[in-house]
């Protein structure tokens, strides 16, 4: 409620007393950057869930989290891709690995108000020069599926495209056709990344190497702590020139993927400067259309415009990969899961049976 937010100020979200929840669990404790605890709601309309409480624990070091999982201190854990080979080769841990598609898309996001990404040909060059298959299979240890579009396969609005697929020759040609005429006259390009994530460094080094080898462009790597990077990406005046970003589905409809994120007046689009009136016209019409077939067609047209605009290479759809203890039962994973498997479909049935 507005008055509760005003009462708590900018840190209102840290106080469970200022949260209103009518689901099967209610927030009772927040320890910033450490944990959030939810306890069963005895007044939930469907009855009391099987679990008494759920704790979501934050641990930046994936190696520490894995050891805690092995020791039985946590019941579910999302491993870093670099840990997957060892997990898959372990006779016990491999049996506890749960893997399924996530309704998430990651892109190399450009600030469209800053050179050189005001030039569409430069954006096209960067899109063509990214080898998504190698990035997923080798750099990220197979934890993602390459994509060339914003809306993942299986979600209405996905169109299936090969536009801007990896093609070094087309990449070099696009850069030559840009207003810069090639790599030599480009301004400095910075790739800003989360320095709190130990896995980020080799990934951004690979990306920089890819653009150096194919386009002859030298990328400056800019490490920033996670909290600062989040703040930078929320402010149009500080949005990075280039950074990895993405979208996690709120609800399985193209409106959530297109209108909410990419319209000219959308908070997200305003941060990095995307605006296409033709796109806006189509999604606005689709948002108001009652005929499901017609609205999906309109969203597909808008999605194609977005792809054509090349606002930043669409790279991959992550896989949800979890280690789950054998005694955890009653969960049904969905593509929208983010915090843990079954968070949207299984809160009433999720259980621990030791």
CSV table of C-alpha atoms in Angstrom, one decimal:
chain,number,residue,atom,x,y,z
A,1,UNK,CA,0.0,0.0,0.0
A,2,UNK,CA,1.1,3.5,-0.8
A,3,UNK,CA,1.0,4.7,2.8
A,4,UNK,CA,3.2,1.7,3.9
A,5,UNK,CA,5.8,2.5,1.3
A,6,UNK,CA,5.8,6.2,2.3
A,7,UNK,CA,6.1,5.1,5.9
A,8,UNK,CA,9.2,3.0,5.2
A,9,UNK,CA,10.8,5.4,2.8
A,10,UNK,CA,13.3,4.0,0.2
A,11,UNK,CA,14.1,1.0,2.5
A,12,UNK,CA,10.4,0.0,2.9
A,13,UNK,CA,11.1,-3.4,1.3
A,14,UNK,CA,13.4,-4.4,4.1
A,15,UNK,CA,10.7,-4.3,6.8
A,16,UNK,CA,8.4,-7.3,6.7
A,17,UNK,CA,5.8,-5.3,8.7
A,18,UNK,CA,5.3,-3.1,5.7
A,19,UNK,CA,4.7,-6.0,3.4
A,20,UNK,CA,1.1,-7.2,2.6
A,21,UNK,CA,0.9,-10.8,1.5
A,22,UNK,CA,-2.1,-13.1,1.2
A,23,UNK,CA,-0.3,-16.1,-0.2
A,24,UNK,CA,0.5,-19.4,1.4
A,25,UNK,CA,3.6,-17.9,3.0
A,26,UNK,CA,4.3,-14.5,4.5
A,27,UNK,CA,7.5,-12.6,4.8
A,28,UNK,CA,8.7,-12.4,8.4
A,29,UNK,CA,12.5,-11.6,8.2
A,30,UNK,CA,14.8,-9.7,5.8
A,31,UNK,CA,18.6,-9.7,6.3
A,32,UNK,CA,19.9,-7.7,3.4
A,33,UNK,CA,22.2,-9.7,1.1
A,34,UNK,CA,21.9,-12.7,3.4
A,35,UNK,CA,18.4,-14.1,3.6
A,36,UNK,CA,14.6,-13.7,3.4
A,37,UNK,CA,12.4,-15.9,5.6
A,38,UNK,CA,8.8,-16.7,4.8
A,39,UNK,CA,6.5,-18.6,7.3
A,40,UNK,CA,3.3,-20.5,6.6
A,41,UNK,CA,0.2,-18.3,6.5
A,42,UNK,CA,-2.4,-20.0,8.8
A,43,UNK,CA,-5.2,-18.0,7.3
A,44,UNK,CA,-4.6,-18.9,3.7
A,45,UNK,CA,-7.9,-19.7,1.9
A,46,UNK,CA,-6.7,-23.1,0.6
A,47,UNK,CA,-5.4,-24.2,4.0
A,48,UNK,CA,-2.0,-24.4,5.6
A,49,UNK,CA,0.9,-25.5,3.3
A,50,UNK,CA,2.9,-28.5,4.2
A,51,UNK,CA,6.1,-26.6,5.0
A,52,UNK,CA,6.3,-24.4,8.1
A,53,UNK,CA,8.7,-22.0,6.5
A,54,UNK,CA,10.9,-21.2,3.5
A,55,UNK,CA,14.3,-19.4,3.7
A,56,UNK,CA,15.9,-18.0,0.6
A,57,UNK,CA,19.6,-17.7,1.4
A,58,UNK,CA,22.0,-15.4,-0.6
A,59,UNK,CA,25.6,-16.6,-1.1
A,60,UNK,CA,27.8,-14.9,-3.6
A,61,UNK,CA,30.4,-17.6,-3.6
A,62,UNK,CA,29.1,-20.7,-5.5
A,63,UNK,CA,31.8,-22.9,-4.0
A,64,UNK,CA,30.7,-22.0,-0.5
A,65,UNK,CA,27.1,-22.7,-1.4
A,66,UNK,CA,27.9,-26.1,-2.9
A,67,UNK,CA,29.7,-27.1,0.3
A,68,UNK,CA,26.7,-26.0,2.3
A,69,UNK,CA,24.5,-28.1,0.1
A,70,UNK,CA,26.8,-31.1,0.5
A,71,UNK,CA,26.7,-30.7,4.3
A,72,UNK,CA,22.9,-30.6,4.3
A,73,UNK,CA,22.7,-26.9,5.4
A,74,UNK,CA,20.6,-26.0,2.4
A,75,UNK,CA,18.1,-28.2,0.5
A,76,UNK,CA,18.2,-26.6,-3.0
A,77,UNK,CA,21.0,-24.9,-4.7
A,78,UNK,CA,21.6,-23.4,-8.2
A,79,UNK,CA,25.2,-24.2,-9.1
A,80,UNK,CA,27.4,-22.0,-11.3
A,81,UNK,CA,27.9,-23.4,-14.8
A,82,UNK,CA,31.6,-23.9,-14.0
A,83,UNK,CA,30.6,-26.4,-11.4
A,84,UNK,CA,28.5,-28.6,-13.7
A,85,UNK,CA,31.2,-30.9,-15.0
A,86,UNK,CA,32.2,-31.9,-11.5
A,87,UNK,CA,28.6,-32.3,-10.4
A,88,UNK,CA,27.7,-34.4,-13.5
A,89,UNK,CA,30.7,-36.7,-12.8
A,90,UNK,CA,29.8,-37.2,-9.1
A,91,UNK,CA,27.8,-40.4,-8.6
A,92,UNK,CA,25.6,-38.9,-6.0
A,93,UNK,CA,25.2,-35.2,-7.0
A,94,UNK,CA,24.5,-36.1,-10.6
A,95,UNK,CA,21.3,-37.9,-9.4
A,96,UNK,CA,20.1,-34.8,-7.7
A,97,UNK,CA,20.5,-32.5,-10.7
A,98,UNK,CA,17.2,-31.0,-11.9
A,99,UNK,CA,17.3,-29.1,-15.3
A,100,UNK,CA,14.6,-27.4,-17.3
A,101,UNK,CA,14.1,-24.4,-19.6
A,102,UNK,CA,13.7,-21.0,-18.1
A,103,UNK,CA,11.4,-18.2,-19.4
A,104,UNK,CA,14.3,-15.8,-19.5
A,105,UNK,CA,16.3,-14.1,-22.2
A,106,UNK,CA,19.7,-12.5,-21.8
A,107,UNK,CA,21.0,-9.9,-24.3
A,108,UNK,CA,24.1,-7.8,-24.7
A,109,UNK,CA,22.4,-4.5,-23.9
A,110,UNK,CA,23.5,-1.3,-25.6
A,111,UNK,CA,22.9,2.2,-24.5
A,112,UNK,CA,21.2,3.5,-27.6
A,113,UNK,CA,21.8,7.1,-26.7
A,114,UNK,CA,25.6,6.7,-26.7
A,115,UNK,CA,28.0,6.3,-29.6
A,116,UNK,CA,28.7,4.1,-31.4
A,117,UNK,CA,25.4,2.2,-30.7
A,118,UNK,CA,23.3,5.1,-32.1
A,119,UNK,CA,24.4,3.6,-35.5
A,120,UNK,CA,22.3,0.6,-36.4
A,121,UNK,CA,25.0,-0.8,-38.7
A,122,UNK,CA,27.4,-1.0,-35.7
A,123,UNK,CA,24.7,-2.8,-33.7
A,124,UNK,CA,24.2,-5.2,-36.6
A,125,UNK,CA,27.9,-5.9,-36.7
A,126,UNK,CA,28.0,-6.7,-33.0
A,127,UNK,CA,25.0,-9.0,-33.4
A,128,UNK,CA,26.5,-10.9,-36.4
A,129,UNK,CA,29.9,-11.3,-34.6
A,130,UNK,CA,28.6,-13.1,-31.5
A,131,UNK,CA,29.0,-16.9,-31.6
A,132,UNK,CA,26.1,-17.9,-29.4
A,133,UNK,CA,26.5,-21.6,-29.8
A,134,UNK,CA,30.1,-21.6,-28.6
A,135,UNK,CA,29.3,-19.2,-25.8
A,136,UNK,CA,26.6,-21.5,-24.4
A,137,UNK,CA,28.4,-24.8,-25.0
A,138,UNK,CA,31.9,-23.9,-24.0
A,139,UNK,CA,32.0,-20.6,-22.1
A,140,UNK,CA,28.8,-21.3,-20.0
A,141,UNK,CA,29.3,-25.1,-19.8
A,142,UNK,CA,26.0,-25.9,-21.5
A,143,UNK,CA,23.7,-24.0,-19.1
A,144,UNK,CA,21.8,-22.1,-21.9
A,145,UNK,CA,20.2,-22.3,-25.3
A,146,UNK,CA,21.3,-19.9,-28.0
A,147,UNK,CA,18.6,-17.5,-29.2
A,148,UNK,CA,18.3,-14.8,-31.9
A,149,UNK,CA,15.1,-13.3,-30.5
A,150,UNK,CA,13.6,-11.8,-27.4
A,151,UNK,CA,10.6,-14.1,-26.7
A,152,UNK,CA,11.7,-17.7,-25.9
A,153,UNK,CA,10.4,-20.7,-27.9
A,154,UNK,CA,7.2,-22.0,-26.5
A,155,UNK,CA,5.8,-18.6,-25.5
A,156,UNK,CA,3.3,-16.9,-27.7
A,157,UNK,CA,5.0,-14.2,-29.8
A,158,UNK,CA,8.0,-16.3,-30.6
A,159,UNK,CA,8.5,-16.2,-34.3
A,160,UNK,CA,11.5,-18.3,-35.1
A,161,UNK,CA,14.2,-16.3,-37.0
A,162,UNK,CA,17.7,-16.6,-38.2
A,163,UNK,CA,18.3,-12.9,-38.5
A,164,UNK,CA,21.7,-11.8,-37.2
A,165,UNK,CA,22.9,-15.4,-36.8
A,166,UNK,CA,26.7,-15.7,-36.4
A,167,UNK,CA,28.4,-14.6,-39.6
A,168,UNK,CA,31.8,-13.0,-39.3
A,169,UNK,CA,31.8,-11.8,-42.9
A,170,UNK,CA,28.4,-10.1,-42.5
A,171,UNK,CA,29.7,-8.6,-39.2
A,172,UNK,CA,32.7,-7.0,-40.9
A,173,UNK,CA,30.6,-5.8,-43.8
A,174,UNK,CA,28.1,-4.1,-41.5
A,175,UNK,CA,30.8,-2.3,-39.6
A,176,UNK,CA,32.4,-1.2,-42.9
A,177,UNK,CA,29.0,0.2,-43.9
A,178,UNK,CA,28.5,2.1,-40.7
A,179,UNK,CA,29.2,5.8,-40.4
A,180,UNK,CA,32.6,4.9,-38.8
A,181,UNK,CA,33.7,2.9,-41.9
A,182,UNK,CA,35.4,0.3,-39.8
A,183,UNK,CA,36.9,-0.3,-36.3
A,184,UNK,CA,39.6,2.3,-36.4
A,185,UNK,CA,37.3,5.4,-35.9
A,186,UNK,CA,35.1,3.9,-33.3
A,187,UNK,CA,35.1,5.6,-29.9
A,188,UNK,CA,36.1,3.6,-26.8
A,189,UNK,CA,33.6,0.9,-26.0
A,190,UNK,CA,33.3,-0.3,-22.4
A,191,UNK,CA,31.7,-3.5,-21.3
A,192,UNK,CA,30.5,-3.1,-17.7
A,193,UNK,CA,30.1,-6.3,-15.7
A,194,UNK,CA,29.4,-7.5,-12.2
A,195,UNK,CA,32.7,-7.9,-10.4
A,196,UNK,CA,31.0,-9.7,-7.5
A,197,UNK,CA,30.4,-12.8,-9.7
A,198,UNK,CA,33.7,-14.7,-10.0
A,199,UNK,CA,32.4,-16.4,-13.2
A,200,UNK,CA,31.8,-13.1,-15.0
A,201,UNK,CA,35.5,-12.3,-15.7
A,202,UNK,CA,36.2,-15.2,-18.1
A,203,UNK,CA,32.9,-14.7,-19.8
A,204,UNK,CA,33.4,-11.0,-20.6
A,205,UNK,CA,37.0,-11.7,-21.6
A,206,UNK,CA,35.7,-14.2,-24.1
A,207,UNK,CA,33.2,-11.6,-25.4
A,208,UNK,CA,35.9,-9.0,-25.8
A,209,UNK,CA,38.1,-11.5,-27.6
A,210,UNK,CA,35.3,-12.4,-29.9
A,211,UNK,CA,34.9,-8.8,-31.0
A,212,UNK,CA,38.6,-8.2,-31.2
A,213,UNK,CA,39.2,-11.2,-33.4
A,214,UNK,CA,36.2,-10.8,-35.7
A,215,UNK,CA,35.7,-7.0,-35.9
A,216,UNK,CA,39.1,-5.7,-34.9
A,217,UNK,CA,37.4,-3.8,-32.0
A,218,UNK,CA,39.2,-3.5,-28.7
A,219,UNK,CA,36.7,-3.6,-25.8
A,220,UNK,CA,37.5,-2.0,-22.4
A,221,UNK,CA,36.3,-4.2,-19.6
A,222,UNK,CA,34.8,-2.2,-16.7
A,223,UNK,CA,34.3,-4.3,-13.4
A,224,UNK,CA,31.7,-2.8,-11.1
A,225,UNK,CA,30.3,-4.3,-7.9
A,226,UNK,CA,26.8,-5.7,-8.2
A,227,UNK,CA,25.0,-3.1,-6.2
A,228,UNK,CA,26.5,-0.3,-8.1
A,229,UNK,CA,25.8,-1.9,-11.4
A,230,UNK,CA,22.1,-2.4,-10.5
A,231,UNK,CA,21.9,1.3,-9.6
A,232,UNK,CA,23.7,2.3,-12.9
A,233,UNK,CA,21.2,0.3,-15.0
A,234,UNK,CA,18.2,1.9,-13.3
A,235,UNK,CA,19.3,5.5,-14.2
A,236,UNK,CA,19.2,6.6,-17.9
A,237,UNK,CA,22.1,9.0,-17.2
A,238,UNK,CA,24.4,6.2,-16.0
A,239,UNK,CA,23.2,3.2,-18.0
A,240,UNK,CA,26.3,1.5,-19.2
A,241,UNK,CA,27.5,1.8,-22.8
A,242,UNK,CA,27.3,-2.0,-23.0
A,243,UNK,CA,26.4,-4.6,-20.4
A,244,UNK,CA,24.7,-8.0,-20.1
A,245,UNK,CA,21.1,-7.7,-19.1
A,246,UNK,CA,17.8,-9.6,-19.5
A,247,UNK,CA,14.2,-10.3,-18.7
A,248,UNK,CA,12.6,-12.9,-16.5
A,249,UNK,CA,9.0,-13.6,-17.4
A,250,UNK,CA,6.3,-12.3,-15.0
A,251,UNK,CA,3.4,-14.0,-16.9
A,252,UNK,CA,3.3,-16.1,-20.1
A,253,UNK,CA,2.0,-13.6,-22.5
A,254,UNK,CA,3.8,-11.5,-25.2
A,255,UNK,CA,2.5,-8.3,-23.6
A,256,UNK,CA,4.8,-9.0,-20.7
A,257,UNK,CA,7.8,-9.4,-23.1
A,258,UNK,CA,7.0,-6.6,-25.4
A,259,UNK,CA,4.7,-3.9,-24.1
A,260,UNK,CA,6.1,-3.9,-20.5
A,261,UNK,CA,9.7,-3.8,-21.5
A,262,UNK,CA,10.1,-2.1,-25.0
A,263,UNK,CA,7.4,0.6,-25.4
A,264,UNK,CA,8.7,4.1,-25.6
A,265,UNK,CA,7.2,5.0,-22.2
A,266,UNK,CA,8.3,1.8,-20.5
A,267,UNK,CA,10.6,2.3,-17.6
A,268,UNK,CA,13.0,-0.3,-19.0
A,269,UNK,CA,13.2,1.0,-22.5
A,270,UNK,CA,13.7,4.6,-21.3
A,271,UNK,CA,16.8,3.5,-19.3
A,272,UNK,CA,18.7,2.5,-22.5
A,273,UNK,CA,17.0,4.7,-25.0
A,274,UNK,CA,14.9,2.4,-27.2
A,275,UNK,CA,11.8,3.9,-28.9
A,276,UNK,CA,10.1,2.9,-32.1
A,277,UNK,CA,6.6,4.4,-32.7
A,278,UNK,CA,5.7,1.7,-35.2
A,279,UNK,CA,6.5,-0.9,-32.5
A,280,UNK,CA,4.4,1.0,-30.0
A,281,UNK,CA,1.4,1.3,-32.3
A,282,UNK,CA,1.3,-2.5,-32.9
A,283,UNK,CA,1.7,-3.5,-29.2
A,284,UNK,CA,-0.8,-0.9,-28.1
A,285,UNK,CA,-3.3,-2.3,-30.5
A,286,UNK,CA,-2.5,-5.9,-29.4
A,287,UNK,CA,-2.9,-5.0,-25.7
A,288,UNK,CA,-6.5,-3.9,-26.5
A,289,UNK,CA,-7.4,-6.6,-28.9
A,290,UNK,CA,-9.9,-9.2,-27.6
A,291,UNK,CA,-9.4,-11.8,-30.4
A,292,UNK,CA,-6.5,-14.0,-29.3
A,293,UNK,CA,-5.4,-14.9,-32.8
A,294,UNK,CA,-5.3,-11.3,-33.9
A,295,UNK,CA,-3.5,-10.0,-30.9
A,296,UNK,CA,-0.8,-12.7,-31.2
A,297,UNK,CA,-0.3,-11.8,-34.9
A,298,UNK,CA,0.1,-8.1,-33.8
A,299,UNK,CA,2.6,-9.1,-31.2
A,300,UNK,CA,4.6,-11.2,-33.7
A,301,UNK,CA,4.8,-8.2,-36.1
A,302,UNK,CA,6.0,-6.0,-33.2
A,303,UNK,CA,8.5,-8.7,-32.2
A,304,UNK,CA,9.9,-8.8,-35.8
A,305,UNK,CA,10.3,-5.0,-35.7
A,306,UNK,CA,12.2,-5.3,-32.4
A,307,UNK,CA,14.5,-7.9,-33.9
A,308,UNK,CA,15.1,-5.8,-37.0
A,309,UNK,CA,16.1,-2.8,-34.9
A,310,UNK,CA,18.9,-4.8,-33.3
A,311,UNK,CA,18.8,-2.9,-30.0
A,312,UNK,CA,21.5,-5.3,-28.6
A,313,UNK,CA,22.2,-8.9,-29.6
A,314,UNK,CA,19.8,-11.4,-28.1
A,315,UNK,CA,22.1,-14.1,-26.8
A,316,UNK,CA,20.6,-17.0,-24.9
A,317,UNK,CA,17.8,-18.5,-22.9
A,318,UNK,CA,19.2,-19.9,-19.6
A,319,UNK,CA,18.4,-23.3,-18.3
A,320,UNK,CA,17.1,-23.6,-14.7
A,321,UNK,CA,19.7,-25.9,-13.2
A,322,UNK,CA,19.3,-27.0,-9.6
A,323,UNK,CA,20.6,-29.5,-7.1
A,324,UNK,CA,17.7,-30.7,-5.0
A,325,UNK,CA,18.0,-33.1,-2.1
A,326,UNK,CA,16.2,-36.4,-2.5
A,327,UNK,CA,14.0,-35.7,0.5
A,328,UNK,CA,12.5,-32.6,-1.0
A,329,UNK,CA,9.2,-33.6,-2.5
A,330,UNK,CA,6.0,-32.2,-4.0
A,331,UNK,CA,7.5,-29.6,-6.4
A,332,UNK,CA,6.5,-29.1,-10.0
A,333,UNK,CA,9.0,-26.9,-11.9
A,334,UNK,CA,7.8,-24.2,-14.3
A,335,UNK,CA,9.7,-22.1,-16.8
A,336,UNK,CA,8.9,-19.0,-14.7
A,337,UNK,CA,10.8,-20.3,-11.6
A,338,UNK,CA,13.6,-18.0,-10.4
A,339,UNK,CA,14.1,-18.4,-6.6
A,340,UNK,CA,13.6,-22.2,-6.5
A,341,UNK,CA,12.0,-25.0,-8.5
A,342,UNK,CA,8.2,-25.0,-8.1
A,343,UNK,CA,8.0,-21.5,-6.5
A,344,UNK,CA,4.9,-20.7,-8.6
A,345,UNK,CA,3.1,-24.0,-8.9
A,346,UNK,CA,4.0,-26.0,-5.8
A,347,UNK,CA,3.9,-23.8,-2.6
A,348,UNK,CA,1.1,-25.9,-1.1
A,349,UNK,CA,2.6,-29.3,-1.9
A,350,UNK,CA,6.3,-28.6,-1.4
A,351,UNK,CA,7.6,-30.7,1.5
A,352,UNK,CA,10.6,-32.2,3.2
A,353,UNK,CA,10.4,-35.9,4.0
A,354,UNK,CA,13.6,-37.1,5.8
